[in-house]
Short mmCIF file of C-alpha atoms and ligand atoms in Angstrom, two decimals:
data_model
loop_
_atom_site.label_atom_id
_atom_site.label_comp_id
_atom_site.label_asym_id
_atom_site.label_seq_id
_atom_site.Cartn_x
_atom_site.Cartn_y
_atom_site.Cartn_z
CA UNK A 433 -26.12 250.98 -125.98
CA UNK A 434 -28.13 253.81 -126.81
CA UNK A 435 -32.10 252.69 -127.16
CA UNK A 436 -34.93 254.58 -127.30
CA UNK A 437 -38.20 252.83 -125.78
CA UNK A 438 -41.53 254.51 -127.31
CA UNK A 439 -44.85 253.34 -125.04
CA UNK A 440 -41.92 253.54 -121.96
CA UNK A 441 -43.43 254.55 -119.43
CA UNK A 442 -46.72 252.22 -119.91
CA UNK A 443 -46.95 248.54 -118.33
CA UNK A 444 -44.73 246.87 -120.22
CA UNK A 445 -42.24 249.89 -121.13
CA UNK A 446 -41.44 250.56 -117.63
CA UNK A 447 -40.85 247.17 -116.60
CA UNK A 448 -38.83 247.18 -119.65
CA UNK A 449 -36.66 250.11 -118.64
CA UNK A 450 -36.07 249.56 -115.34
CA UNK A 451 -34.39 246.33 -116.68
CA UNK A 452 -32.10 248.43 -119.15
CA UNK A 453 -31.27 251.03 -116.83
CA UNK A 454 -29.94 248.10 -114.55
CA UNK A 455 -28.33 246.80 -117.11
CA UNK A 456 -26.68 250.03 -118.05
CA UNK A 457 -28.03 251.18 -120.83
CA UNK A 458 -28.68 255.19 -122.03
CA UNK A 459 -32.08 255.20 -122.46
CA UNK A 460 -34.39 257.66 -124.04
CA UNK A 461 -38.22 256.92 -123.00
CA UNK A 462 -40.90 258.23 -125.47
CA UNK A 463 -44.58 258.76 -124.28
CA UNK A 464 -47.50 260.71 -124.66
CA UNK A 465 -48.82 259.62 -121.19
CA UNK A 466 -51.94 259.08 -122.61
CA UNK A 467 -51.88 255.49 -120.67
CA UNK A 468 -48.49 255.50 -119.57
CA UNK A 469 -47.37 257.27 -115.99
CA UNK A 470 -44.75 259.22 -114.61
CA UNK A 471 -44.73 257.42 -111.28
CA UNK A 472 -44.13 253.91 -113.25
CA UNK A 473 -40.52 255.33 -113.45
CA UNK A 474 -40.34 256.12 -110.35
CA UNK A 475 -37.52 254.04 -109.93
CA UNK A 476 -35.21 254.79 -112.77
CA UNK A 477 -36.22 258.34 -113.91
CA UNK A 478 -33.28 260.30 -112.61
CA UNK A 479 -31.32 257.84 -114.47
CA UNK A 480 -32.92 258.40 -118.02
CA UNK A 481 -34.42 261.12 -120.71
CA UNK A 482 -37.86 260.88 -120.86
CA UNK A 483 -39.54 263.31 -123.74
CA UNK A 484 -43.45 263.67 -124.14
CA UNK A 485 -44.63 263.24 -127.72
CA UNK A 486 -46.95 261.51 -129.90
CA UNK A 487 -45.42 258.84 -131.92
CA UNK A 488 -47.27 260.33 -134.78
CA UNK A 489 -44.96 263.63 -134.61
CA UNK A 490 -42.40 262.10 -137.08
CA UNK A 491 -40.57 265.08 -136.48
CA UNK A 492 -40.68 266.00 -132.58
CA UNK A 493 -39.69 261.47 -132.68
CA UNK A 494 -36.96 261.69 -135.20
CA UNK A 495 -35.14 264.82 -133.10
CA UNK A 496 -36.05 262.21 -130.22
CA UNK A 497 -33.94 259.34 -131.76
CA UNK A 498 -31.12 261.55 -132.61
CA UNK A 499 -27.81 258.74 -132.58
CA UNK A 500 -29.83 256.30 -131.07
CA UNK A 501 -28.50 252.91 -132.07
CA UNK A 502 -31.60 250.57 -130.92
CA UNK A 503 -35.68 251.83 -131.14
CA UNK A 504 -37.69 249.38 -129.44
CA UNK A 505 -41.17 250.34 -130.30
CA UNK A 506 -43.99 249.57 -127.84
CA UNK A 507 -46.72 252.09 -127.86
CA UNK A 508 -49.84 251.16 -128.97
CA UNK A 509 -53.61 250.68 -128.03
CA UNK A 510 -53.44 247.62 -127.16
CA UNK A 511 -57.09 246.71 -126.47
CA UNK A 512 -59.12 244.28 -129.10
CA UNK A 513 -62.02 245.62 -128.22
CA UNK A 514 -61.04 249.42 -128.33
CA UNK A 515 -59.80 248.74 -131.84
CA UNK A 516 -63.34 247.26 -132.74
CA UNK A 517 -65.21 250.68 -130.80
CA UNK A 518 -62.98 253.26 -132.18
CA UNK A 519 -61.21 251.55 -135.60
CA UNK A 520 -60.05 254.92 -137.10
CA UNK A 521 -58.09 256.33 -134.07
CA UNK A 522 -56.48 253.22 -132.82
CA UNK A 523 -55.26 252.72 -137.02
CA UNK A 524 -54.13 255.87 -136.25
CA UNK A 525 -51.81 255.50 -133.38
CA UNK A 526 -50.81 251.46 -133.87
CA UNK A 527 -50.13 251.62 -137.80
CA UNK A 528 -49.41 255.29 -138.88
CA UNK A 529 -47.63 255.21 -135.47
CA UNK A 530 -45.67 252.41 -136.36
CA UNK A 531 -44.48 254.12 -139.89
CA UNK A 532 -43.52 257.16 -138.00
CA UNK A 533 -41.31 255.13 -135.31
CA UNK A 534 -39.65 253.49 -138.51
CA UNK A 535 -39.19 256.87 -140.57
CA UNK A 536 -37.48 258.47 -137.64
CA UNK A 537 -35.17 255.41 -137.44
CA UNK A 538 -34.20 255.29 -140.79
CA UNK A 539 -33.63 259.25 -140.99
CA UNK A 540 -31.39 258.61 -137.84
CA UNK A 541 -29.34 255.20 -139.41
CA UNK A 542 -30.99 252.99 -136.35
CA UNK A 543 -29.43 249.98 -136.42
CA UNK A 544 -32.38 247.77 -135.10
CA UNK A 545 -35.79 248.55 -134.81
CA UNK A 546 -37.83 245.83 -132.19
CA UNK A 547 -41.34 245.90 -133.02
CA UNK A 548 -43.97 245.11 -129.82
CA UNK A 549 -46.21 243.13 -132.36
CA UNK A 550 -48.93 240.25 -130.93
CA UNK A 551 -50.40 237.16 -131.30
CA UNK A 552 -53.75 238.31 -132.04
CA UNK A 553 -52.44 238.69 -135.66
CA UNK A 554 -52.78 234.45 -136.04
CA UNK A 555 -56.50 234.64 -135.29
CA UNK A 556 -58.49 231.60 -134.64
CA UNK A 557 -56.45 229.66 -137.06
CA UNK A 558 -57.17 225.88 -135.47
CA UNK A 559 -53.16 225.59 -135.78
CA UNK A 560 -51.91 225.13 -132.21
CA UNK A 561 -49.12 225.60 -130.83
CA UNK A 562 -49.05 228.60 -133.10
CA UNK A 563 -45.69 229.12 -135.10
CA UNK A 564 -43.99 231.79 -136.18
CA UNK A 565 -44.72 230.36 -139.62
CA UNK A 566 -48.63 229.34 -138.49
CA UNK A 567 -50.89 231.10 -141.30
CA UNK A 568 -52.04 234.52 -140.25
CA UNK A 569 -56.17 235.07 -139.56
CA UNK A 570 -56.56 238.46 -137.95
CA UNK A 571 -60.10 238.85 -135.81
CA UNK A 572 -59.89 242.30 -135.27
CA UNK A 573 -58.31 245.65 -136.64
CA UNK A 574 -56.05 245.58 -133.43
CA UNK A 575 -54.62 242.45 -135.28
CA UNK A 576 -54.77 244.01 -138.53
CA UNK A 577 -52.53 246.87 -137.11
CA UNK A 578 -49.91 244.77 -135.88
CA UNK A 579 -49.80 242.65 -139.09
CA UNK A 580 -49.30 246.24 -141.44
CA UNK A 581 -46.75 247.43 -138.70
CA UNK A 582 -44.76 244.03 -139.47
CA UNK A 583 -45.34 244.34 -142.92
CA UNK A 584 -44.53 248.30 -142.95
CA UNK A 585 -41.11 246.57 -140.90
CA UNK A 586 -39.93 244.00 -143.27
CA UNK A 587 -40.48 246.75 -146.12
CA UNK A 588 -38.09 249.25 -144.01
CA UNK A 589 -35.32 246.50 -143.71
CA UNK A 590 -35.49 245.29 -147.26
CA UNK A 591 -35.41 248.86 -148.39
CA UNK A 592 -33.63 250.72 -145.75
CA UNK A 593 -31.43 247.87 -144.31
CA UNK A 594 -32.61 248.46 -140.93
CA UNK A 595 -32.35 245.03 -138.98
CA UNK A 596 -36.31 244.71 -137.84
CA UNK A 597 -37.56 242.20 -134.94
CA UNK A 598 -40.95 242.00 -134.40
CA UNK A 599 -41.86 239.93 -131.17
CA UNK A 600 -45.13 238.44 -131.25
CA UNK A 601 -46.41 238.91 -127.42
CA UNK A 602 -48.81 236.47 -126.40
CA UNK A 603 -51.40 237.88 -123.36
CA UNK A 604 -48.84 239.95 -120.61
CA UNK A 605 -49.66 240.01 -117.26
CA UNK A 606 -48.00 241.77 -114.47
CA UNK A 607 -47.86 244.82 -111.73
CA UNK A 608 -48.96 247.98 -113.46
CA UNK A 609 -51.08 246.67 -115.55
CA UNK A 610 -54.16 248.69 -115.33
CA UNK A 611 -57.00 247.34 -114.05
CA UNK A 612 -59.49 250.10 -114.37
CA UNK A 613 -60.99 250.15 -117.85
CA UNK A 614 -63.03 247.23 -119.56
CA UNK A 615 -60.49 246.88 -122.27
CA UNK A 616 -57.83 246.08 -119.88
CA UNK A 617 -55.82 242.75 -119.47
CA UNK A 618 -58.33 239.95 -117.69
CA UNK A 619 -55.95 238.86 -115.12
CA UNK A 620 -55.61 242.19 -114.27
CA UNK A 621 -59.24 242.68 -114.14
CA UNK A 622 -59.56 239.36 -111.81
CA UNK A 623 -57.27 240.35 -109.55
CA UNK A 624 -58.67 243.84 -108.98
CA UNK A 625 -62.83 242.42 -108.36
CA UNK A 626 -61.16 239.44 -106.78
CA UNK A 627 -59.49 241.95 -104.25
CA UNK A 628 -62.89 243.78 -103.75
CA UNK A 629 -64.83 240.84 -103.17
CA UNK A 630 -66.91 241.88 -106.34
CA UNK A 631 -68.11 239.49 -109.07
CA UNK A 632 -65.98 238.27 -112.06
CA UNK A 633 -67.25 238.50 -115.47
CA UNK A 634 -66.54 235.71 -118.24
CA UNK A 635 -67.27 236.78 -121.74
CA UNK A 636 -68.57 233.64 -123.27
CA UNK A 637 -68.04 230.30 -121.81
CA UNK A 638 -64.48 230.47 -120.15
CA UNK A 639 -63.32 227.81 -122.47
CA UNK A 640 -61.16 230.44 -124.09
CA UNK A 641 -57.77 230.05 -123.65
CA UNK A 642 -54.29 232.30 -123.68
CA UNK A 643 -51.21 231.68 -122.97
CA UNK A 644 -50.15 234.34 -120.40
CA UNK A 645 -46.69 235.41 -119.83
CA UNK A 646 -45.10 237.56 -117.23
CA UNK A 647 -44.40 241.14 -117.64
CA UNK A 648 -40.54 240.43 -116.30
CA UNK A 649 -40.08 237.63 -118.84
CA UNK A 650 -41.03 240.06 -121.71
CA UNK A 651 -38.78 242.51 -120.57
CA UNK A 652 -35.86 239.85 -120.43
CA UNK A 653 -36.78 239.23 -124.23
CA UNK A 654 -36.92 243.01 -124.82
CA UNK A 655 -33.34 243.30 -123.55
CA UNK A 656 -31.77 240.17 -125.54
CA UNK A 657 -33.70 241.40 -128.69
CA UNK A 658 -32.27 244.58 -128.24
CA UNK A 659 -28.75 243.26 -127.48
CA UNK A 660 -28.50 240.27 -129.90
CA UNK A 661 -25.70 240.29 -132.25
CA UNK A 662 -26.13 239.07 -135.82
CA UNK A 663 -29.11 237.70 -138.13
CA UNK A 664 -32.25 237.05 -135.97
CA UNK A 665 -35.25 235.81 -137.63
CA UNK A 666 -38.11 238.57 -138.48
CA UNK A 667 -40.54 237.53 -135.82
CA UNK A 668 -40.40 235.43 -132.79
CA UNK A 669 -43.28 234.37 -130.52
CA UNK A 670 -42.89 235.58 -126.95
CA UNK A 671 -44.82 232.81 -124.36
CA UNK A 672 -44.31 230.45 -122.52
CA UNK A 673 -46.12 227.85 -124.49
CA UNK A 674 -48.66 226.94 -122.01
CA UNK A 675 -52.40 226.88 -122.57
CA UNK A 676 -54.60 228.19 -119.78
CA UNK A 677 -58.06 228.53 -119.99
CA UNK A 678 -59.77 232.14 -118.95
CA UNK A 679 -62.52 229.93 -116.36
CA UNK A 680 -59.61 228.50 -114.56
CA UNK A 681 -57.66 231.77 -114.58
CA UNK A 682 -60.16 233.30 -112.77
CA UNK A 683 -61.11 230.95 -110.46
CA UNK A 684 -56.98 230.70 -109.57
CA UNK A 685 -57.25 234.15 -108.50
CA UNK A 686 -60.51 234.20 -106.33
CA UNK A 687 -59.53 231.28 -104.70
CA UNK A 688 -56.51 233.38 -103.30
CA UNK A 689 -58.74 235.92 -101.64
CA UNK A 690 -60.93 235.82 -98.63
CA UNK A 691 -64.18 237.32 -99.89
CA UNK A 692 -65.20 235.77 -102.72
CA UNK A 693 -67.34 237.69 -105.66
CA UNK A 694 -69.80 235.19 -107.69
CA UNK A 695 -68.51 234.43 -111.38
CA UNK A 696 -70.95 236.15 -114.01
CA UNK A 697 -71.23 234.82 -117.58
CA UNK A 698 -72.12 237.44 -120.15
CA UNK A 699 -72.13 237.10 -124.23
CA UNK A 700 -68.58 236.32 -125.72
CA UNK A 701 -66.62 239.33 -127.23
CA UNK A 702 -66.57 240.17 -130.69
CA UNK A 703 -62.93 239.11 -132.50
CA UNK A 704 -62.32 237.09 -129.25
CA UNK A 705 -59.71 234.30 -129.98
CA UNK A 706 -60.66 230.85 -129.17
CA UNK A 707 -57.68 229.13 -128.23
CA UNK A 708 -54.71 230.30 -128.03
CA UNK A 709 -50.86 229.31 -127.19
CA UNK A 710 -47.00 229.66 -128.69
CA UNK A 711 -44.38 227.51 -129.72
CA UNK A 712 -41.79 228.46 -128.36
CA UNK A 713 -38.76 226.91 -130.07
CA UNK A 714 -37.82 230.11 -132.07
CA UNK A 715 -37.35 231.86 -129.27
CA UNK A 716 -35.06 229.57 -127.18
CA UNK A 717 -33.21 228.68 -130.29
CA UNK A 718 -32.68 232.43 -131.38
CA UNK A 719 -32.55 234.43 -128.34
CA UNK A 720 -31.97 231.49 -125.87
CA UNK A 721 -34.48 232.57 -123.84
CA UNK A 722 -37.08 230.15 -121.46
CA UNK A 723 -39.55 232.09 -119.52
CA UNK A 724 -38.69 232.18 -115.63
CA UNK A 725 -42.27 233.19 -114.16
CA UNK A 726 -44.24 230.68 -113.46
CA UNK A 727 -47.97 231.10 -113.25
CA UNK A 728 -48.69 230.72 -109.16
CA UNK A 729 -45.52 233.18 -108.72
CA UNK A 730 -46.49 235.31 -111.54
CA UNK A 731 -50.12 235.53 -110.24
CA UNK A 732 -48.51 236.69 -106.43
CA UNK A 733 -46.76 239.50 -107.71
CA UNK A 734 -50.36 241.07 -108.78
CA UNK A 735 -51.55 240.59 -105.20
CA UNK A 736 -49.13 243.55 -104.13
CA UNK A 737 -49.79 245.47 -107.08
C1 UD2 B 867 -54.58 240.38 -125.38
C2 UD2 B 867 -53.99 241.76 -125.40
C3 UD2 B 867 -53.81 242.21 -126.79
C4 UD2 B 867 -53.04 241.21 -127.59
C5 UD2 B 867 -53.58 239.80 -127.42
C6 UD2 B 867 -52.63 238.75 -127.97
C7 UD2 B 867 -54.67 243.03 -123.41
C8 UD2 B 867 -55.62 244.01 -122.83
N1 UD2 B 867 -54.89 242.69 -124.70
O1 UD2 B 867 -55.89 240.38 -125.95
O2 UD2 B 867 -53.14 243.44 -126.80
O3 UD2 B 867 -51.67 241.29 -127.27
O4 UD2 B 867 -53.77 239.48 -126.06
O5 UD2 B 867 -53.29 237.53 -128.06
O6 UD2 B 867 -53.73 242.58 -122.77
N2 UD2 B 867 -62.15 238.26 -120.53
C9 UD2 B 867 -63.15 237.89 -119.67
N3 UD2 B 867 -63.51 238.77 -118.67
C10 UD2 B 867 -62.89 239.97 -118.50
C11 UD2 B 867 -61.85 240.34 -119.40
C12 UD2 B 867 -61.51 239.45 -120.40
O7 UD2 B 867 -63.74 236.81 -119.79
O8 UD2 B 867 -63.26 240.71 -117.58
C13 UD2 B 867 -61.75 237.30 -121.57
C14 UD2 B 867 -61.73 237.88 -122.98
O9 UD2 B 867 -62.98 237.78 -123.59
C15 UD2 B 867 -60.67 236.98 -123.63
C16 UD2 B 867 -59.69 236.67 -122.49
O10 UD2 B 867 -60.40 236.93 -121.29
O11 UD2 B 867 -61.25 235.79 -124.08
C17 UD2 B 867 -58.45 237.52 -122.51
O12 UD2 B 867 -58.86 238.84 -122.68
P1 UD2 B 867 -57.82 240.07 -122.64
O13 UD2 B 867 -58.60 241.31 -122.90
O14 UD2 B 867 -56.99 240.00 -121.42
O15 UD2 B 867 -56.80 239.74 -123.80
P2 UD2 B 867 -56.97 239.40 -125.35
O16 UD2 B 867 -56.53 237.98 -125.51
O17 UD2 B 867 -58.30 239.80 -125.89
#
């Protein structure tokens, strides 16, 4: 299949095309580096195209996704909190982004379009296990961006015909994940101080919870979505529906190091999710999938990342 990967060569895009590339796929990867790396790709870049644009160049993307059959569309800004800090320029690159990835597929008959979209779009609806049907309560514009790009998705297949997936992430963790700014992925964050023997910070009370889900099992999803023949429902939750709580998280990972930081409690984030964790019935029953990662495993592979 030919399938062009926008966000490729970030955390989850180059875990996701190494897996394609193995399974022997032509892929086109689409990034503007701005987070992504070259050396993620290490691995599988004399194997692929790789062109550097902004997914907001409609017209540098569509020439990009010339007879491409599948777009699987993960670059974003994918922090809450950067969302909150900088509203207009992440709108920018997660929504107008979004409707340029989906103009480029329509103008080059796409077949399927798989949307990266995220559970941050249910809120702190008290609902749990969240559903794909579960009522939607966006926190932040982050949310708010992912909801419009599923919205701006359905509209493309309804009027365009384009088959559209959107795969509601829950909170990825992995190697390459990138530890270094505030807005990045906790566990990623824990693993890093843990390592340096600094101090972990808990916004709020630790009582928080996510489910967190391995960056090999989403690319496993990413390839079956991409693959799957026939009528799949719109969106699917990707998780492992299991509910961990952020206090226990982090103490998990200190424990695993010699020289332990202290654990700091600061004031909760704004937008932060309460609770949070997936059903995940749709996605065994429609992709046949179970997460294989579990969470002692999952949290070893950081250690050598
Ligand atoms: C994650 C994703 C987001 C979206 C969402 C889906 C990242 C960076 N963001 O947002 O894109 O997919 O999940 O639900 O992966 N925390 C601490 N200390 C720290 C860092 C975080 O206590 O040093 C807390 C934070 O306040 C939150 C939890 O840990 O309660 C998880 O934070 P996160 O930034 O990893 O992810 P989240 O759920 O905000």
């Amino acid at each position: 299949m030919k399938i062009l990967i926008t966000g490729g060569a970030g955390f989850i895009g180059s875990h996701t095309t190494e897996l394609f590339v193995r399974d022997g796929h032509d892929v086109t990867v689409v990034d503007n580096f701005s987070t992504g790396k070259l050396s993620n790709l290490a691995s599988v870049k004399a194997g692929i195209k790789i062109v550097e644009l902004d997914i907001c160049d409609t017209e540098a993307l569509s020439i990009a996704c010339h007879d491409v059959e599948v777009v699987l569309h993960l670059a974003a800004v994918s922090s809450v909190e950067k969302s909150i800090m900088e509203p207009l320029k992440t709108h920018e690159i997660n929504t107008t982004g979004t409707l340029s990835v989906l103009e480029a597929a329509r103008e080059n008959k796409a077949r399927r379009v798989v949307f990266a979209s995220s559970a941050a779009i249910y809120g702190d609806d008290p609902q749990l296990p969240k559903t794909e049907s579960s009522p939607v309560r966006p926190l932040s514009p982050y949310a708010w961006h992912k909801l419009t790009g599923e919205f701006y998705g359905r509209h493309y297949h309804l009027l365009h015909g384009i088959e559209f997936l959107a795969l509601r992430y829950f909170n990825v963790y992995g190697p390459r994940q990138d530890p270094a700014s505030p807005y990045s992925g906790a566990l990623s964050i824990f693993n890093d101080r843990s390592r340096r023997g600094e101090a972990l910070t808990i916004f709020g009370n630790g009582e928080q919870t996510r489910d967190f889900i391995h960056v090999s099992d989403i690319a496993s999803v990413n390839l079956l979505a991409a693959k799957a023949q026939g009528s799949l429902p719109e969106i699917i939750n990707v998780a492992t529906g299991r509910e961990t709580r952020i206090i226990d998280v982090a103490r998990i990972i200190q424990a695993g190091y010699d020289n332990k930081g202290e654990i700091r409690f600061e004031e909760g984030r704004q937008g932060d999710v309460r609770r949070s964790y997936a059903s995940t019935n749709l996605l065994a029953q429609a992709l046949g999938y179970e997460p294989l990662v579990k969470m002692d495993q999952g949290l070893l592979s950081l250690r050598g990342a």
